[in-house]
Tab-separated table of C-alpha atoms in Angstrom:
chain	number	residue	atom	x	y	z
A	1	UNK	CA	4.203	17.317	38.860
A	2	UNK	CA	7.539	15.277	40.000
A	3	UNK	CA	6.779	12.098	42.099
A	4	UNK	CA	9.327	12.327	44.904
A	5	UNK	CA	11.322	9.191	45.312
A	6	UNK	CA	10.069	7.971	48.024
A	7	UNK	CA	6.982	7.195	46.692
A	8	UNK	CA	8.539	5.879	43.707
A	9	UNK	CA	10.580	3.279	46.049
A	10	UNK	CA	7.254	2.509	47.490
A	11	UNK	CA	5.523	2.108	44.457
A	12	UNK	CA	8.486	0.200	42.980
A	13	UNK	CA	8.422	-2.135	46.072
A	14	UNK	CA	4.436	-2.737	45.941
A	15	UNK	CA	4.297	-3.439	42.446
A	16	UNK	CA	7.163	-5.944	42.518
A	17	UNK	CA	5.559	-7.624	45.301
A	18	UNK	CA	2.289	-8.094	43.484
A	19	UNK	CA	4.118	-9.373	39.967
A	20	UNK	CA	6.910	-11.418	41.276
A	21	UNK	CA	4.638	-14.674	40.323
A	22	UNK	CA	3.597	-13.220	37.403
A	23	UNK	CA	3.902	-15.808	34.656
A	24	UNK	CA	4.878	-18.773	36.832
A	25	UNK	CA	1.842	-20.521	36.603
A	26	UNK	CA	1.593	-19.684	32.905
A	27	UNK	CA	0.557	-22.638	31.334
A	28	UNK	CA	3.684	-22.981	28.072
A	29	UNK	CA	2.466	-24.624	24.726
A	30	UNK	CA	3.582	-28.458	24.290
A	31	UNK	CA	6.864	-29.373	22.568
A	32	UNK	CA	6.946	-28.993	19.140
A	33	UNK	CA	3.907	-26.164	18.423
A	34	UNK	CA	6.104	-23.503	17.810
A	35	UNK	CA	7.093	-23.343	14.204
A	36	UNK	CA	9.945	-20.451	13.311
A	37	UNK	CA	8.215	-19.561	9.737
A	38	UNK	CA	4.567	-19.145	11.846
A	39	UNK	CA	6.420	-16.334	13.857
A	40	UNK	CA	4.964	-13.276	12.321
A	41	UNK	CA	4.307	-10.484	14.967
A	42	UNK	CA	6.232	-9.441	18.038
A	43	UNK	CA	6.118	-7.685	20.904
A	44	UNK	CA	9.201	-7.025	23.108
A	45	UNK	CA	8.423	-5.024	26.504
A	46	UNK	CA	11.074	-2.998	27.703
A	47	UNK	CA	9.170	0.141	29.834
A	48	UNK	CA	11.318	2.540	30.254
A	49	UNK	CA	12.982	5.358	29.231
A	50	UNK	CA	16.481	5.586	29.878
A	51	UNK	CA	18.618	5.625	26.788
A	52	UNK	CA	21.298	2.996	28.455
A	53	UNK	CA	18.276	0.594	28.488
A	54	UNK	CA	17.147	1.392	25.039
A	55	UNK	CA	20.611	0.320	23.729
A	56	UNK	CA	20.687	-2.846	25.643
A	57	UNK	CA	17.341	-4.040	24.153
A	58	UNK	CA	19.367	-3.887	20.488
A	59	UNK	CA	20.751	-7.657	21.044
A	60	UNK	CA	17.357	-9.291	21.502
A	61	UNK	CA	15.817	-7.403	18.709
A	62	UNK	CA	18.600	-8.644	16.571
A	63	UNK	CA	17.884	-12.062	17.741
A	64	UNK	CA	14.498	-12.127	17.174
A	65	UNK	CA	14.897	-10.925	13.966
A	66	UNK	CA	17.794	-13.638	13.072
A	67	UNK	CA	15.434	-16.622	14.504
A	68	UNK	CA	12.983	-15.143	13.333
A	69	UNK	CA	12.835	-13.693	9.976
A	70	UNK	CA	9.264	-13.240	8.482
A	71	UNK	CA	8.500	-11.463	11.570
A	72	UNK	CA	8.326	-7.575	12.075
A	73	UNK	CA	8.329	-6.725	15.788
A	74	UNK	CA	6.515	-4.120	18.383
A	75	UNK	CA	8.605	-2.372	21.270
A	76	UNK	CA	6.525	-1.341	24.324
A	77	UNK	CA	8.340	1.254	25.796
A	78	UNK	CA	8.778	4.430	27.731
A	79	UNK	CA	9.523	8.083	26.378
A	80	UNK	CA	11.056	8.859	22.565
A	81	UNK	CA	14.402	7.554	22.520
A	82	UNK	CA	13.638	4.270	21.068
A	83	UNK	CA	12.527	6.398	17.904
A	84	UNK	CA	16.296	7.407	16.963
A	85	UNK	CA	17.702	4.046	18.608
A	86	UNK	CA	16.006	1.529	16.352
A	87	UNK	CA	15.641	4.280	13.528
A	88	UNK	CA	17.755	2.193	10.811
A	89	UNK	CA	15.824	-1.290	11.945
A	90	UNK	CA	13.560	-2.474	8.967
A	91	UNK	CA	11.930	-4.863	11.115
A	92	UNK	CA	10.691	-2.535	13.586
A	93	UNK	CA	6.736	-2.414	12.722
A	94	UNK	CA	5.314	-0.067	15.810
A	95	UNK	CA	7.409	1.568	18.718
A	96	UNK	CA	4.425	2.045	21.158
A	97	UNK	CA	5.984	4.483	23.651
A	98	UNK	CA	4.478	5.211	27.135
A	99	UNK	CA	4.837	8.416	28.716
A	100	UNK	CA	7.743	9.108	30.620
A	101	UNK	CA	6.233	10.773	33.367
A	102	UNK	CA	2.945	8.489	33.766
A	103	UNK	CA	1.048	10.869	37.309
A	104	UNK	CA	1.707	13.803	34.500
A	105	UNK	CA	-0.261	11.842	31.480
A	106	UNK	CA	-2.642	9.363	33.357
A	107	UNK	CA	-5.419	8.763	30.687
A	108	UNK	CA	-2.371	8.844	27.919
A	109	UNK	CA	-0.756	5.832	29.788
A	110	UNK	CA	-3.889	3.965	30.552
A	111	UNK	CA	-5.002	4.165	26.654
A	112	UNK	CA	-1.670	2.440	26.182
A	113	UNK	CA	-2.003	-0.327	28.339
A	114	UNK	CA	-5.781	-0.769	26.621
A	115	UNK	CA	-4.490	-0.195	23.208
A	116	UNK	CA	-1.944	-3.602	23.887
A	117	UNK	CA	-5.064	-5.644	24.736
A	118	UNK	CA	-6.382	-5.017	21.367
A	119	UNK	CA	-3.381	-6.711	19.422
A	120	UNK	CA	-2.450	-9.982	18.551
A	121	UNK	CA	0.460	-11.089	18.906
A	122	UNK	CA	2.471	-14.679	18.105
A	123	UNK	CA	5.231	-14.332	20.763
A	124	UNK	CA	5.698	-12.135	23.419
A	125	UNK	CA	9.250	-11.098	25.319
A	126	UNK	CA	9.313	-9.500	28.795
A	127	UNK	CA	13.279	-7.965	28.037
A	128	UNK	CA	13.672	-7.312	31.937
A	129	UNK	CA	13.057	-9.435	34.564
A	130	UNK	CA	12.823	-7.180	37.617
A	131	UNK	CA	10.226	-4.756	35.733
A	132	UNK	CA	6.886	-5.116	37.174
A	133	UNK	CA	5.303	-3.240	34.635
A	134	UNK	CA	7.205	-5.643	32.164
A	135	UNK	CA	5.856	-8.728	34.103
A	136	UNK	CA	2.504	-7.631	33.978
A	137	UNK	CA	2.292	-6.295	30.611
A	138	UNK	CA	3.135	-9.767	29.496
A	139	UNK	CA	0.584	-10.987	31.285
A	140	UNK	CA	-2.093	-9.302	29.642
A	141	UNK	CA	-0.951	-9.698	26.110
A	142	UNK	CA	-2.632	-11.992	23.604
A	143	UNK	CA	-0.270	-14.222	22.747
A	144	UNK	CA	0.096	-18.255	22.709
A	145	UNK	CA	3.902	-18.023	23.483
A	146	UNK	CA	5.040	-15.976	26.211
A	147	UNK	CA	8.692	-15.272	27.556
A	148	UNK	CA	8.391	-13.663	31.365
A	149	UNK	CA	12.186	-13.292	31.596
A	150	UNK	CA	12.489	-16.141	34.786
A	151	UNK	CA	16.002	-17.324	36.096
A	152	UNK	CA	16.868	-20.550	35.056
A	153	UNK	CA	20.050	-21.893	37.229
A	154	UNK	CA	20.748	-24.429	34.433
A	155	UNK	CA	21.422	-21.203	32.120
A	156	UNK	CA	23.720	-19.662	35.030
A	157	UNK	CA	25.925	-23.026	35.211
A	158	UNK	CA	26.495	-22.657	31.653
A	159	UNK	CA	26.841	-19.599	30.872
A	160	UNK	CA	29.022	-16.956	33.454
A	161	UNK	CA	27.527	-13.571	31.652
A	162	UNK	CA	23.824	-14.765	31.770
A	163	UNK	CA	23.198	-12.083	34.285
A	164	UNK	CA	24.245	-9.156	31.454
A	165	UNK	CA	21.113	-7.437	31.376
A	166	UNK	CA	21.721	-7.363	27.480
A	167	UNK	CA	22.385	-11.311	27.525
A	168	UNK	CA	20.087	-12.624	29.503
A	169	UNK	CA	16.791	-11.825	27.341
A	170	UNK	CA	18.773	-13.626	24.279
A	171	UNK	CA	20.042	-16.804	26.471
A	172	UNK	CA	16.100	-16.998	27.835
A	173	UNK	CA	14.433	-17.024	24.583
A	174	UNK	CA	16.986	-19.453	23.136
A	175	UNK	CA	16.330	-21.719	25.937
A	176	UNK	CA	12.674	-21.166	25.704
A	177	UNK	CA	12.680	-22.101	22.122
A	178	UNK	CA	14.580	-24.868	22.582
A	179	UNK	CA	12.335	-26.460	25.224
A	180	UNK	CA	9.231	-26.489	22.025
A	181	UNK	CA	11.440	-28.362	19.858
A	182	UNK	CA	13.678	-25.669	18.366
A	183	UNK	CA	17.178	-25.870	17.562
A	184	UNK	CA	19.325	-24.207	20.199
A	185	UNK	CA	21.631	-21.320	19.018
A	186	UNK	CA	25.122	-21.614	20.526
A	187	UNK	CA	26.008	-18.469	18.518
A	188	UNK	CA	27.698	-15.206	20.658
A	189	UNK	CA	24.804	-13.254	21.744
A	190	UNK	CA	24.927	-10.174	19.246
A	191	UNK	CA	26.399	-6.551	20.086
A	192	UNK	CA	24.718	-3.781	20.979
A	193	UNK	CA	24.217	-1.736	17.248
A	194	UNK	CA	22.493	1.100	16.505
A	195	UNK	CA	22.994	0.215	12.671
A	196	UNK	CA	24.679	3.533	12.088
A	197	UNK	CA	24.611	3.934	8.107
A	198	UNK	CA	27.651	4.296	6.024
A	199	UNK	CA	26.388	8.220	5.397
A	200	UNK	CA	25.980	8.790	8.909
A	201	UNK	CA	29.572	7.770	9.821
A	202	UNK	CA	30.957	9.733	7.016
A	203	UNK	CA	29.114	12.885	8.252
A	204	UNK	CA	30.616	12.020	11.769
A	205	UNK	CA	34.043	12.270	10.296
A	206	UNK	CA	33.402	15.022	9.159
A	207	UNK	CA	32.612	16.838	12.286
A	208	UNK	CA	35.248	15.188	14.042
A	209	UNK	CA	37.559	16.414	11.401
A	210	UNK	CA	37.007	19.724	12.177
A	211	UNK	CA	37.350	19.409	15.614
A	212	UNK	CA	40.719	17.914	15.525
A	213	UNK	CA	41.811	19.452	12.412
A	214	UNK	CA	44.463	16.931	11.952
A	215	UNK	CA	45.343	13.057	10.695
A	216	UNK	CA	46.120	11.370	14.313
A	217	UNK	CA	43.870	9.162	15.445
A	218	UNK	CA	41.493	9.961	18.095
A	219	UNK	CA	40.598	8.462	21.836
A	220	UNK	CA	37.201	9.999	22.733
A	221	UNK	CA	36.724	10.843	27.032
A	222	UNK	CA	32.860	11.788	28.606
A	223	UNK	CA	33.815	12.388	31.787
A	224	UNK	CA	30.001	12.751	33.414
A	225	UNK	CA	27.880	10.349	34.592
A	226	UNK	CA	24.785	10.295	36.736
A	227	UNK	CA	24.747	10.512	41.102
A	228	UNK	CA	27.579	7.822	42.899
A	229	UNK	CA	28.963	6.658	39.121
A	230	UNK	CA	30.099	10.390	38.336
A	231	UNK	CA	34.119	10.632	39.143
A	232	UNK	CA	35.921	13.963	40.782
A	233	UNK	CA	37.496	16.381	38.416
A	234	UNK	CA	40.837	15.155	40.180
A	235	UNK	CA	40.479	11.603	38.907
A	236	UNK	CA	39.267	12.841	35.293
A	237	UNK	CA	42.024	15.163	35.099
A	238	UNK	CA	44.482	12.276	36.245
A	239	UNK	CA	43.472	10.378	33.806
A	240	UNK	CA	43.513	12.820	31.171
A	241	UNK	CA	47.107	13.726	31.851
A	242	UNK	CA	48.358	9.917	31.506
A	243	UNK	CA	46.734	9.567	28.840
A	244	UNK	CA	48.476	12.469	26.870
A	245	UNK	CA	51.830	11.505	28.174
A	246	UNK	CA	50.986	7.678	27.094
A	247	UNK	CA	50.036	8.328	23.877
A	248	UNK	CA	51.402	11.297	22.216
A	249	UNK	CA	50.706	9.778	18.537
A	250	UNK	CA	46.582	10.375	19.528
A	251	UNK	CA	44.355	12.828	19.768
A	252	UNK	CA	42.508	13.232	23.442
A	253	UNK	CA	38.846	14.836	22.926
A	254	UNK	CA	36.232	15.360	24.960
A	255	UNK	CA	32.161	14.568	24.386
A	256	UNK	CA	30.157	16.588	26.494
A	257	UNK	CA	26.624	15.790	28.132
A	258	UNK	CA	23.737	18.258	27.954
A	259	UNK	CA	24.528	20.100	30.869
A	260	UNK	CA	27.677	21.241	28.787
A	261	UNK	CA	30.248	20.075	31.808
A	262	UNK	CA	33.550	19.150	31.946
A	263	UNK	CA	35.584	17.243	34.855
A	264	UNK	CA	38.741	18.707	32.823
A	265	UNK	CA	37.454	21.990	32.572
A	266	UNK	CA	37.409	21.887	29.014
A	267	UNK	CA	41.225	21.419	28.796
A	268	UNK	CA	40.986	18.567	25.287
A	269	UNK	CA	39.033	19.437	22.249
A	270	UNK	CA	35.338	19.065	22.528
A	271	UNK	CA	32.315	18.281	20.548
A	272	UNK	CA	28.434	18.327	22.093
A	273	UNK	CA	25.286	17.107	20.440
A	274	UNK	CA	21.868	16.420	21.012
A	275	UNK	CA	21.497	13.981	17.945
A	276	UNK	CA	21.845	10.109	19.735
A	277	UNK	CA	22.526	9.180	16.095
A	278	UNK	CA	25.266	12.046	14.991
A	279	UNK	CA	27.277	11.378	18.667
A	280	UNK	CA	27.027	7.482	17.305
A	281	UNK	CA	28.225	8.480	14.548
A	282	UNK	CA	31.249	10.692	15.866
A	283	UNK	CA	32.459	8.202	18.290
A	284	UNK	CA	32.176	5.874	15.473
A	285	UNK	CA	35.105	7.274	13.663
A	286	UNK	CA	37.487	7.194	17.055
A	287	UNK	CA	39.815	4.295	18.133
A	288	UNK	CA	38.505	4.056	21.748
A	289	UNK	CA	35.696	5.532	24.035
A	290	UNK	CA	36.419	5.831	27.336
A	291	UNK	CA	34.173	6.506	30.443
A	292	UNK	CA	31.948	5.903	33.514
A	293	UNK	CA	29.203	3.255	33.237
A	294	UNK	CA	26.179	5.510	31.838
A	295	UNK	CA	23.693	5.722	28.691
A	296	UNK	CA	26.505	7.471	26.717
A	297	UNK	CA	29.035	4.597	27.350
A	298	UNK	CA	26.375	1.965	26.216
A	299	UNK	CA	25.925	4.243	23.004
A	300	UNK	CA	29.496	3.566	21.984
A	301	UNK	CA	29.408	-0.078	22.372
A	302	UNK	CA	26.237	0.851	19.925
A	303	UNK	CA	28.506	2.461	17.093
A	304	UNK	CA	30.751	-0.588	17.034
A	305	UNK	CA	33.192	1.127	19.027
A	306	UNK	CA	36.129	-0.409	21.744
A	307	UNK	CA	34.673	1.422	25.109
A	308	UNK	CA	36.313	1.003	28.363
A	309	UNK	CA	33.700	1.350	30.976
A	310	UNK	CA	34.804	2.701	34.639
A	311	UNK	CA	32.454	0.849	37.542
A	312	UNK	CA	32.551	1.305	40.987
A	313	UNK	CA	29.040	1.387	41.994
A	314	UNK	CA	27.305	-0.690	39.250
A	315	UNK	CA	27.819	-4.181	39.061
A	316	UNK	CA	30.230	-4.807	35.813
A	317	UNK	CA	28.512	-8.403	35.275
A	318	UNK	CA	25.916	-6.470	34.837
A	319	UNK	CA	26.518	-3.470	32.238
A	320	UNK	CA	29.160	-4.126	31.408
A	321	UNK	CA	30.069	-2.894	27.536
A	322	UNK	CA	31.226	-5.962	25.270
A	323	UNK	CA	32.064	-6.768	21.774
A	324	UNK	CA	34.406	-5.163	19.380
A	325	UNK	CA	37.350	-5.223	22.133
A	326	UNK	CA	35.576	-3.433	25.095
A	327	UNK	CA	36.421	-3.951	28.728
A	328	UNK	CA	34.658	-2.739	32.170
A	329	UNK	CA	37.231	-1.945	34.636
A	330	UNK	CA	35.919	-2.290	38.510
A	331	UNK	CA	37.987	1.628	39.879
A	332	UNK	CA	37.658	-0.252	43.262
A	333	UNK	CA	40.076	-3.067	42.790
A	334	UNK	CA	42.196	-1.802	40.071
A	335	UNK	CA	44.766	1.216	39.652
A	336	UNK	CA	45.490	3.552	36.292
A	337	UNK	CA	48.259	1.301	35.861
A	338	UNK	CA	45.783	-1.478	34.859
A	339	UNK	CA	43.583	0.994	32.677
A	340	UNK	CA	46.506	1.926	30.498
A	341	UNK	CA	47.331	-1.569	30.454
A	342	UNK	CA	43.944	-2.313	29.097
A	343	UNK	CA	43.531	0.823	26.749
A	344	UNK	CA	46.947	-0.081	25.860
A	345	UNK	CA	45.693	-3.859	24.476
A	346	UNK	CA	42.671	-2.321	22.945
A	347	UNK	CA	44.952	0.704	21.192
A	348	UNK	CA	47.484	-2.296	19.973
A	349	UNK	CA	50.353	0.381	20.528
């Protein structure tokens, strides 16, 4: 049975209502009675299922596991693609998945919720402020240090990217920590990384070898994306165009989604896969990854990988991809002469 959106936007709107204050009037533990080698279990609450959001949780999992190092964590989330996502991290004890359809799987998703109130835990994270769900999970864990995921305006004045949806978690718990007595960490806030292994990437050559079936470098194009974010065929095949005539010395291919389209119409070399870990592992082994903001653009930041992400809905402060060279270009305030600027500077040509 599909929930139509409107009652989704309803229910959305209800529950945020009722958990807004969630965890304001949580009473926090006095300075000094959180000690780092104490920190055993964790449980990080991320509910839902997307696989953009799955990737983004990869930087506070890293961080809890670098502050943290005795500690093997739980993820409470939505759906299966956290499975392949935090496949190759040791620290990951229990990925506790919801259903991603909950109307469909009622007693399933209740049992879950239960199931949390059983476990102990020695800190809990909330990894997304505006989830209700998140809030209120939270809430109801056992736990003597809780993080809700509140704004702090003395985080915003010092740092300009605290509202990265990827950042924020890490810049939260630091500051959290460092009101108990612990050591602040002025460190960059870690990458996205899917920890792709040194055999997967070689197998991802390997494929991409014999799709390009030559020694040129390669700059990797997926040219769909979901609702407003998608981009004509006309402004793909633009694109696509410059960028053969800018850099003849490259390879141009293609990654296709599941619904095996192309805004090109299939015009570059293209690979498909249903295997998060092999298309990781593809893009990987290419100089550049290029597209609109979606799951698939967060996956190359997650295989190390320079991506230039196209926004024009989304807000780039946001989602936008970082690390390893990677840029988000607003489309409604630049031209293509500033994105071949920019994949220009990334390409070092």
């Amino acid at each position: 049975m599909k929930v139509p959106k409107r009652i989704n936007d309803i229910r959305r709107n209800v529950m945020h209502r009722i958990t807004k204050n969630i965890g304001r009037s949580h009473k926090e533990p006095v300075f000094g009675s959180l000690h780092v080698e104490a920190i055993k279990n964790v449980l990080i609450v991320r509910p839902n299922h997307r696989l953009g959001n799955q990737l983004l949780l990869t930087p506070i999992v890293q961080e809890v596991i670098n502050t943290f190092p005795y500690c093997k964590i739980d993820l409470f989330v939505k759906g299966g693609v956290a499975f392949p996502v935090f496949e190759n991290y040791d620290q990951i004890h229990q990925i506790i998945p919801l259903p991603k359809k909950p109307f469909n799987n009622l007693f399933t998703y209740m049992a879950k919720w239960i199931g949390l109130r059983r476990r102990r835990y020695d800190l809990v994270i909330n990894a997304d402020r505006n989830s209700a769900s998140g809030r209120l999970l939270t809430q109801i864990s056992k736990a003597n240090f809780k993080v809700f995921g509140e704004i702090y305006e003395n985080i915003q004045k010092v740092h300009s990217d605290y509202h990265h949806i990827a950042k924020y978690p890490v810049y939260n718990l630091r500051y959290y920590l460092s009101q108990l007595g612990i050591e602040q960490d002025h460190s960059d806030v870690p990458v996205l990384d899917i920890k792709l292994s040194e055999d997967e990437i070689s197998r991802g050559k390997a494929i991409l070898d014999g799709i390009i079936n030559n020694d040129k470098k390669s700059i990797c194009i997926y040219t769909n994306a979901t609702g407003d974010k998608c981009y004509s065929e006309t402004w793909w095949e633009t694109l696509y165009d410059r960028l053969l005539d800018e850099y003849p010395d490259y390879n141009v291919i293609e990654m296709l989604p599941i619904e095996n389209i192309s805004k090109i119409h299939f015009k570059a070399p293209n690979f498909y896969s249903k295997d998060i870990r092999e298309m990781g592992a593809i893009i990987a082994n290419t100089s550049i990854f290029i597209a609109a903001d979606n799951g698939v653009m967060h996956l190359a930041s997650a295989a190390l990988t320079p991506t230039v992400g196209f926004f024009s809905v989304t807000n780039p402060l946001v989602y936008a991809p970082y690390g390893n060279g990677s840029i988000a270009l607003d489309t409604n305030s630049t031209t293509i002469e500033d994105w071949i600027k920019a994949i220009t500077a990334i390409l070092g040509t």
